[in-house]
Coordinates of C-alpha atoms and ligand atoms in Angstrom, one line a residue:
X1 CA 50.6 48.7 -14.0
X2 CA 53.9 48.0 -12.7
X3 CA 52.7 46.9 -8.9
X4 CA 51.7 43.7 -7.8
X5 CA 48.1 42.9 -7.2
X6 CA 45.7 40.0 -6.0
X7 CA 42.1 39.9 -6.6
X8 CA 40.0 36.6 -5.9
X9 CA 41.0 33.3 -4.3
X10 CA 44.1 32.0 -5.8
X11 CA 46.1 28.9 -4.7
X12 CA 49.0 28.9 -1.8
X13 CA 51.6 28.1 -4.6
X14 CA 51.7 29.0 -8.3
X15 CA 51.6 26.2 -10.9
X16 CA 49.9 23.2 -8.2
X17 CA 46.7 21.6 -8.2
X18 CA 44.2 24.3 -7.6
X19 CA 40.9 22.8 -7.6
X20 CA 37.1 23.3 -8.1
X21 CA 34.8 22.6 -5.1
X22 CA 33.7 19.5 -7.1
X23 CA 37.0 18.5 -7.3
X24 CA 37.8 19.2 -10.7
X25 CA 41.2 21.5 -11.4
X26 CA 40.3 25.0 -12.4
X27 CA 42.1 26.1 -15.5
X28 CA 45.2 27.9 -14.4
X29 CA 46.7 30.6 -17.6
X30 CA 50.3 32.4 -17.7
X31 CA 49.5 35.9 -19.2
X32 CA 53.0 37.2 -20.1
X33 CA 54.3 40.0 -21.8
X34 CA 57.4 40.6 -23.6
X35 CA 57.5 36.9 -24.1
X36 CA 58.5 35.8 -20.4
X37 CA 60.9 38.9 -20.0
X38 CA 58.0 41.4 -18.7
X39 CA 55.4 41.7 -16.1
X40 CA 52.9 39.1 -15.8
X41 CA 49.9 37.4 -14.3
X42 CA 48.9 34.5 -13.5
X43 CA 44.9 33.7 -13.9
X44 CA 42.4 30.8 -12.8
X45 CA 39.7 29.8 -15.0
X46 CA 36.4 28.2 -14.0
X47 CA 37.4 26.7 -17.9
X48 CA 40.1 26.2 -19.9
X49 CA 40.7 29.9 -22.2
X50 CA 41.5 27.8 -25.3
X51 CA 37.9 26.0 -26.1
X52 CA 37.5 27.5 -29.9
X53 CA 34.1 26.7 -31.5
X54 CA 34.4 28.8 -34.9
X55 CA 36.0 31.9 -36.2
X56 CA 34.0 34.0 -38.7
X57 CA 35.5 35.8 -41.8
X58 CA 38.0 38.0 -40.8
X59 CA 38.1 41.6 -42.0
X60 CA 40.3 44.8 -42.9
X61 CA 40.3 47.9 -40.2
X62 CA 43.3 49.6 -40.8
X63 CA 43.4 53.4 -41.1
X64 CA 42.6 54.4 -43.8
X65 CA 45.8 57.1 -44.3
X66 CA 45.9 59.8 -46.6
X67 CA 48.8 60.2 -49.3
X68 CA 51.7 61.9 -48.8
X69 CA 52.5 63.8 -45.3
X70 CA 52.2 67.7 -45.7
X71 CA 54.0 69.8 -43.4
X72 CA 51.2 71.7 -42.1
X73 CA 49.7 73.3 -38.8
X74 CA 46.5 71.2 -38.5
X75 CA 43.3 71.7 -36.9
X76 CA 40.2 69.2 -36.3
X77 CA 36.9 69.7 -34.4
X78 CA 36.7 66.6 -32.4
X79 CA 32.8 67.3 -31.8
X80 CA 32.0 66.4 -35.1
X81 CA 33.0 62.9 -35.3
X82 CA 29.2 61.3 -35.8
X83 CA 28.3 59.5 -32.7
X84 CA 27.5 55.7 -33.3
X85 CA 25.6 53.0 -31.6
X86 CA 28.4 50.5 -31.8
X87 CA 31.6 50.9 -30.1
X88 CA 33.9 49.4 -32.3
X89 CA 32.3 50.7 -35.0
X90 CA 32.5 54.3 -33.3
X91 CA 36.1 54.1 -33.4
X92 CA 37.7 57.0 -36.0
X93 CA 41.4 57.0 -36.7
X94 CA 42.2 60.5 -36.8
X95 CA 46.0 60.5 -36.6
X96 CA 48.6 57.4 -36.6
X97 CA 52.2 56.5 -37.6
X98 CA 53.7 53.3 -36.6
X99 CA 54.0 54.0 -32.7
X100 CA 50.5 55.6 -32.1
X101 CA 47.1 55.8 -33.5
X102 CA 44.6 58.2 -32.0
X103 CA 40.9 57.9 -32.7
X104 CA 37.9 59.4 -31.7
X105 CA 35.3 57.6 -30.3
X106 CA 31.0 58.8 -29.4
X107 CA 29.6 55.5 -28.9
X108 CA 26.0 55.4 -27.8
X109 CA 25.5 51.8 -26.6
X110 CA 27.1 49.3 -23.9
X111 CA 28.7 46.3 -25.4
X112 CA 26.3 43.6 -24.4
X113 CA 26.4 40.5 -27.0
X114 CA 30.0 40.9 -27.6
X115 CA 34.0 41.4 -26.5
X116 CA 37.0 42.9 -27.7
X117 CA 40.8 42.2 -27.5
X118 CA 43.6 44.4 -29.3
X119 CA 46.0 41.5 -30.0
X120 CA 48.2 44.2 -31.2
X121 CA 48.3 47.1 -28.7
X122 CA 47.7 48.9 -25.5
X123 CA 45.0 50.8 -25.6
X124 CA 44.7 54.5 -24.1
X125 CA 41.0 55.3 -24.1
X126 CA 40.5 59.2 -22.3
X127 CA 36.9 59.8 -21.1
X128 CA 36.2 63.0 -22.3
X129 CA 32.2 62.9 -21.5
X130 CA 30.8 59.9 -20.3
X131 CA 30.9 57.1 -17.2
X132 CA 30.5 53.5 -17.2
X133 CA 32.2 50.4 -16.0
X134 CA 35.0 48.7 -18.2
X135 CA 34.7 44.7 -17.3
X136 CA 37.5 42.8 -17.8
X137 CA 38.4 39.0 -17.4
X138 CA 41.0 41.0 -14.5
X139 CA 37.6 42.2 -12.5
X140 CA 36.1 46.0 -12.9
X141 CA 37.2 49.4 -13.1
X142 CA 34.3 52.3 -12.9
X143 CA 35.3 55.2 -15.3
X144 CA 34.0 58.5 -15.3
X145 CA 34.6 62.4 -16.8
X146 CA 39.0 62.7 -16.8
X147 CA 40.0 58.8 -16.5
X148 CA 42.9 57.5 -18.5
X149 CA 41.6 54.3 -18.7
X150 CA 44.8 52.0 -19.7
X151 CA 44.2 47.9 -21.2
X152 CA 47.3 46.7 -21.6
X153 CA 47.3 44.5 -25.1
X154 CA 45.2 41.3 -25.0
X155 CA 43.0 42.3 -22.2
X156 CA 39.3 41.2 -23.0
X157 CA 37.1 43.4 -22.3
X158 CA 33.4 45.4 -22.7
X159 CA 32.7 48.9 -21.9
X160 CA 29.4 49.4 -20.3
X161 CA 27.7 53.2 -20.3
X162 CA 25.7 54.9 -18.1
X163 CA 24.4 57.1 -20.7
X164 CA 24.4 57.4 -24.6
X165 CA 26.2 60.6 -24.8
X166 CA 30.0 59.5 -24.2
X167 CA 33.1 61.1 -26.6
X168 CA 36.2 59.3 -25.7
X169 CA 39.7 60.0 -27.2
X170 CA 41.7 56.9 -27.8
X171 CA 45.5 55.9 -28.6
X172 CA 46.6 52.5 -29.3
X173 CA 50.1 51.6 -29.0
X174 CA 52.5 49.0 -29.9
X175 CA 54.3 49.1 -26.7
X176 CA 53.2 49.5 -23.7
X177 CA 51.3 53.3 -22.0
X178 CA 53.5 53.6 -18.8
X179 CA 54.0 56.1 -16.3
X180 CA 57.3 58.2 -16.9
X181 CA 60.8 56.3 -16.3
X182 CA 61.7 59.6 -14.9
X183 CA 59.2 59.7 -11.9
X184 CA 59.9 55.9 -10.9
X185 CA 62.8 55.1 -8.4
X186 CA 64.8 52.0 -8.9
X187 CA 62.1 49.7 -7.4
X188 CA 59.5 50.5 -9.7
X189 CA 58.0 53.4 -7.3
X190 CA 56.7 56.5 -8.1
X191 CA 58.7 59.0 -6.7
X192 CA 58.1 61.7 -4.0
X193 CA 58.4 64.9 -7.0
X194 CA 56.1 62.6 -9.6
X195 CA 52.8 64.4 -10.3
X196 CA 50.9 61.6 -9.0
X197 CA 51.3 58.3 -7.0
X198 CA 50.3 55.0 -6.7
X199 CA 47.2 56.2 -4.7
X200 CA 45.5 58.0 -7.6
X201 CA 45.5 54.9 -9.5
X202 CA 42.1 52.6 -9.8
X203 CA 42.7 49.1 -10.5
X204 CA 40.2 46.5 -10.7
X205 CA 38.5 46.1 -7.6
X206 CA 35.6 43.2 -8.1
X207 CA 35.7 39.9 -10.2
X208 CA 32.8 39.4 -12.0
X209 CA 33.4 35.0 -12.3
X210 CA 30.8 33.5 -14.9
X211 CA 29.8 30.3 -15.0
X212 CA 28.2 30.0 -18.1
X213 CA 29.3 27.5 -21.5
X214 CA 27.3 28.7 -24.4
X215 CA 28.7 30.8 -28.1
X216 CA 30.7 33.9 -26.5
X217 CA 31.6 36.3 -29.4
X218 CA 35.2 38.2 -29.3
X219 CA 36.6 40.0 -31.8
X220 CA 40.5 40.1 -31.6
X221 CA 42.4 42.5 -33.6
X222 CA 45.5 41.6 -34.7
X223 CA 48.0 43.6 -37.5
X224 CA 45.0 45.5 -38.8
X225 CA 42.7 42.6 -38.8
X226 CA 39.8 41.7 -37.2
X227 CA 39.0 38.1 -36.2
X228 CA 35.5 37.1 -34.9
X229 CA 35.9 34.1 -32.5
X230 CA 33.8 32.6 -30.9
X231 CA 34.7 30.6 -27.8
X232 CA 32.9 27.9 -26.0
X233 CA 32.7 29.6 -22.5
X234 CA 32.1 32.8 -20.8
X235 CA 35.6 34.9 -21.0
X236 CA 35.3 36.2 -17.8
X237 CA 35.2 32.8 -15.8
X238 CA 38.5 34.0 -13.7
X239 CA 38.3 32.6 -10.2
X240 CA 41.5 34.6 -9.3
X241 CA 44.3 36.3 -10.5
X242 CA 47.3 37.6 -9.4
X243 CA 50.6 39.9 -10.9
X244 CA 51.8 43.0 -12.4
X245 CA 49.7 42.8 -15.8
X246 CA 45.9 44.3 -15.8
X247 CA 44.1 47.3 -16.8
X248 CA 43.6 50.5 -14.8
X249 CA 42.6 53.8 -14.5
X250 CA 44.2 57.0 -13.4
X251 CA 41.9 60.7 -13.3
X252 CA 43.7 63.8 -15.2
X253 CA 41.8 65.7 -12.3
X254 CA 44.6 64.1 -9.7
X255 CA 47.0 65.1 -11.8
X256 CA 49.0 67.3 -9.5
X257 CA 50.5 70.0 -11.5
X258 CA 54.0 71.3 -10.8
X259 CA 54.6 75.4 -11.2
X260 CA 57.7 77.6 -11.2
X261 CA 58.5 81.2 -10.9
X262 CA 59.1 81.4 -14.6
X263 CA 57.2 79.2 -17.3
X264 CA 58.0 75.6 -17.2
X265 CA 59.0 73.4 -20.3
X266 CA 56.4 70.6 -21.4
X267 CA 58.3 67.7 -20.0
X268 CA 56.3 69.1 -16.7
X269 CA 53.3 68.1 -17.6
X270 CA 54.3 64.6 -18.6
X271 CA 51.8 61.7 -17.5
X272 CA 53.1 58.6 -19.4
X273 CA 55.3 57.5 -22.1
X274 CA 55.6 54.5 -24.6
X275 CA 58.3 54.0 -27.5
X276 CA 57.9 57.6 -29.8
X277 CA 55.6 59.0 -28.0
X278 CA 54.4 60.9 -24.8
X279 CA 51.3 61.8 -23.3
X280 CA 50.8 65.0 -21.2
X281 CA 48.4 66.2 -19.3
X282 CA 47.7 69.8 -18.9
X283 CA 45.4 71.3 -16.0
X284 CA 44.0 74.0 -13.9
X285 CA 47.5 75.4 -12.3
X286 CA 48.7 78.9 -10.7
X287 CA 50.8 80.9 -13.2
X288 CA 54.1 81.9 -12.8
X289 CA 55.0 84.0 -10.2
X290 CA 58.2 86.5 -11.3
X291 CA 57.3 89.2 -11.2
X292 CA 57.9 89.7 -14.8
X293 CA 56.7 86.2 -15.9
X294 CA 55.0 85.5 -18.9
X295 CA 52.5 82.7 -18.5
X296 CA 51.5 82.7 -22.2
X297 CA 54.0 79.8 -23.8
X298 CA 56.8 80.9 -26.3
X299 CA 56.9 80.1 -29.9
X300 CA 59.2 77.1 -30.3
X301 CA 60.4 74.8 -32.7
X302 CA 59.6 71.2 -32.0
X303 CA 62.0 70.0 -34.8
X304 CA 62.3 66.1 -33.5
X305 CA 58.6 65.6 -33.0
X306 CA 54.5 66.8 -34.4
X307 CA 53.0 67.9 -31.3
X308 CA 49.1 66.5 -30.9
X309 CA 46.9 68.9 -28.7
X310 CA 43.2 67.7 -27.5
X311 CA 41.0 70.3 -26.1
X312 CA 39.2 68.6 -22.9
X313 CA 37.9 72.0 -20.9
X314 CA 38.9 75.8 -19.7
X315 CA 40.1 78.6 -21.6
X316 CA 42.9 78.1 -23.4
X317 CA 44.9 81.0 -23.0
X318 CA 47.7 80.9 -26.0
X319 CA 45.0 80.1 -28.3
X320 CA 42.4 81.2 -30.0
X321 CA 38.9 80.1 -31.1
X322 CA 39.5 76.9 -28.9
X323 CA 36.3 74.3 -28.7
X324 CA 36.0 71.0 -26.7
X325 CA 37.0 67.7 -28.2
X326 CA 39.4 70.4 -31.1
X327 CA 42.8 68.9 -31.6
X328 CA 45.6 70.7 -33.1
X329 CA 48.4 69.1 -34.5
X330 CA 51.2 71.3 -35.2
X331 CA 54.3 69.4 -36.8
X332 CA 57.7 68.6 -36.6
X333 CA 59.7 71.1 -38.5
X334 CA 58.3 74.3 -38.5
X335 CA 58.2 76.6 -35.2
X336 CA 54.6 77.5 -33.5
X337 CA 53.2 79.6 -30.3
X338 CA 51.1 81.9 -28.7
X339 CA 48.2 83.2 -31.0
X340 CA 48.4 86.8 -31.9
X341 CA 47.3 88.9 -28.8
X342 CA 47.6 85.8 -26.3
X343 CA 50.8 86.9 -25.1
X344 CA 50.3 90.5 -23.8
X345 CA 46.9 89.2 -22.7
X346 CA 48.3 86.4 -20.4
X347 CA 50.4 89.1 -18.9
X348 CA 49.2 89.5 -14.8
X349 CA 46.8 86.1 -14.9
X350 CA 46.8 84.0 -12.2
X351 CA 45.8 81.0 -12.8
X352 CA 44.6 78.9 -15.5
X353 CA 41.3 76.5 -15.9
X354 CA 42.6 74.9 -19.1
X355 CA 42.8 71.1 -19.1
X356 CA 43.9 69.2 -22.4
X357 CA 45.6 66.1 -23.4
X358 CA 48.8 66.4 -25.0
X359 CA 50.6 63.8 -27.6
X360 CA 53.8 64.1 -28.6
X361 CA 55.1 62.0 -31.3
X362 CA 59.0 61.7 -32.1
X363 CA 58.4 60.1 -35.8
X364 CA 55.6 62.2 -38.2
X365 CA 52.3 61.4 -38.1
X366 CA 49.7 60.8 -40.7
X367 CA 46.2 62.0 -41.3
X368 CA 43.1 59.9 -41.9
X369 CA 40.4 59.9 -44.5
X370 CA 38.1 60.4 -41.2
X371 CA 40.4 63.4 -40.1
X372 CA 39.9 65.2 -43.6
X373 CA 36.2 65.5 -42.7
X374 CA 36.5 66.9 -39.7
X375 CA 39.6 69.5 -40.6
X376 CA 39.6 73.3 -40.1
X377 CA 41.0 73.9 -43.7
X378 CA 42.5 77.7 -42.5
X379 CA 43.9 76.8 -39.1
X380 CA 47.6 77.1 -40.4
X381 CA 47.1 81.2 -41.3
X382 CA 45.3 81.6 -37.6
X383 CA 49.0 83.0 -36.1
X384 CA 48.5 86.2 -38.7
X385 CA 47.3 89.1 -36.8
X386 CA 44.3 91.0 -37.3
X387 CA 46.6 93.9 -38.9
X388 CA 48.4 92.0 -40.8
X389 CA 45.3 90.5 -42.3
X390 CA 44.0 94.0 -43.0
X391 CA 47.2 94.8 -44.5
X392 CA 47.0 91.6 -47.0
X393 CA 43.3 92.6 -47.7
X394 CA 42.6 89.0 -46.6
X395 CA 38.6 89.0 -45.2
Ligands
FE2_1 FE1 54.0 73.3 -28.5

């Protein structure tokens, strides 16, 4: 998150002799980003973050892609990936292309014997059902129903669950989940018209400092690949820390939605960005208020990028048939809209309870093996209406 922030004693000046009560120096660690061009912190380790004891055999977890891309409107019900104990395990890619993979996620259990690091990307994890606390070597961030919860690449870190029952919608990305240029003044604020402000944002708010030398597990994924290392001390031995780089959290339910007389363009509902791709957050708002408005979207062609709805709560009320945890993904290339009906329906509505997760892509995306079993095979003829089905003598 692009604001400074402190958490735990630190010394006066960077790079001097910070020492240990028994006098020894604590491990001081540079976590850049962009090599030293980006935002960065600076962290103090009880130990030094290097001390390697072995690494096990790594192995493969890339997705696991499906020939050729068709040109289809897609549908997927979300619900149905199997819940797991394991949450790396739980993980499903259902969609990815070389700026985002989304997965879906019902892990049952906390990670206790072990931790993770994505060597290769940011991770977006959405909390769809669920609460916890995600620990991190940068301190704590409590999570709950709605959070964005946003580790920026090479973040270690466990999730911890109150419960078994958690679904979790995640997107991992190459470069990094930010909010949108377009809301930021030239400081790096968010502006006065942004949807939300610096306010709504959680970051970690108590340092959990271990002491502890022992066989810590973490598995780091790099390019694909996952590498089980095992270190000599406790990752999160961090004393202090203090910068611009570390994970936090932001609610889609203080998402402040912005309305207009007349139906407003996508771009409105726009939360973050990254290279290719946006993320968009769309919740409970007043309809438009001409008198001759139309709150039911129009069909449009999104020829530059596939358009990746997740269904989070509400009514939905352009579409039909809509479940929780359904994504549609309707492509590049070929117009969509309004399901038959929706449109004159809309017609007088006031307000909407609908709240989804929106990812756009600007470069195609491609399905998994994982996304096959979970596809709505006949979601591409759902736009014919009921008359015209009669007509076809199609059931
Ligand atoms: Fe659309």
């Amino acid at each position: 998150m692009p604001y400074y922030h402190q958490l735990g004693k630190i010394p006066a000046k960077r790079h001097t002799q910070f020492r240990k009560p028994s006098g020894e120096l604590y491990s001081e660690q540079l976590f850049s980003t962009e090599g030293f061009s980006s935002i960065y912190s600076l962290l103090y380790h009880n130990y030094p973050p290097t001390s390697i004891k072995h690494v096990d055999a790594p192995y493969d977890v890339q997705p696991k892609v499906m020939g050729p891309m068709q040109m289809l409107h897609r549908s997927f019900q979300g619900f149905n990936v199997p819940a797991e104990d394991d949450f790396l395990k739980s993980r499903k890619y259902v969609l990815v292309n070389d700026d985002v993979r989304i997965s879906l996620s019902a892990p049952r259990q906390s990670m206790t014997d072990y931790f993770y690091k994505n060597g290769d990307a940011d991770e977006m994890i959405f909390v769809h059902i669920g609460s916890g606390t995600l620990k991190t070597m940068y301190g704590n961030i409590d999570f709950e129903y709605g959070d964005y919860i946003m580790i920026p690449r090479g973040t270690i870190y466990q999730v911890h669950f109150k419960e078994e029952n958690n679904r979790l919608l995640i997107a991992e990305s190459p470069t990094p989940i930010v909010p949108p240029h377009k809301y930021l003044n030239e400081m790096g604020q968010l502006l006065e018209h942004s949807p939300f402000c610096e306010r709504d944002i959680k970051v970690p708010s108590s340092l959990e400092t271990h002491d502890e030398k022992g066989d810590f597990l973490i598995y780091i994924k790099k390019k694909g690949i996952m590498y089980p290392y095992h270190y000599m001390y406790h990752p999160f031995d961090v004393v202090g820390w203090d910068g611009f780089n570390y994970p936090w959290a932001f609610s889609i339910h203080n998402f402040e939605p912005i309305t207009g007389r007349i139906h407003q363009p996508p771009p409105v509902h726009q939360t973050f960005e990254a290279r290719n791709f946006v993320v968009c957050s769309f919740c409970p708002r007043l309809f438009d208020y001409h008198p001759l408005s139309i709150p039911a979207p129009y069909n449009h062609s999104n020829v530059d990028s596939d358009e990746v709805l997740y269904y989070v709560d509400g009514d939905f009320m352009s579409r039909k048939h809509v479940t929780k945890g359904m994504i549609t993904l309707h492509p590049g290339g070929i117009p969509h809209g309004p399901h038959p009906g929706t449109v004159e329906k809309s017609i007088g509505a006031k307000e909407t309870k609908e709240l989804a997760v929106m990812i756009d892509t600007f470069h195609p995306l491609f399905l998994t093996e994982d996304a096959l079993s979970i596809e709505d095979k006949d979601y591409y003829l759902s736009w014919m209406s009921d008359r015209d089905r009669d007509e076809m003598l199609i059931p």
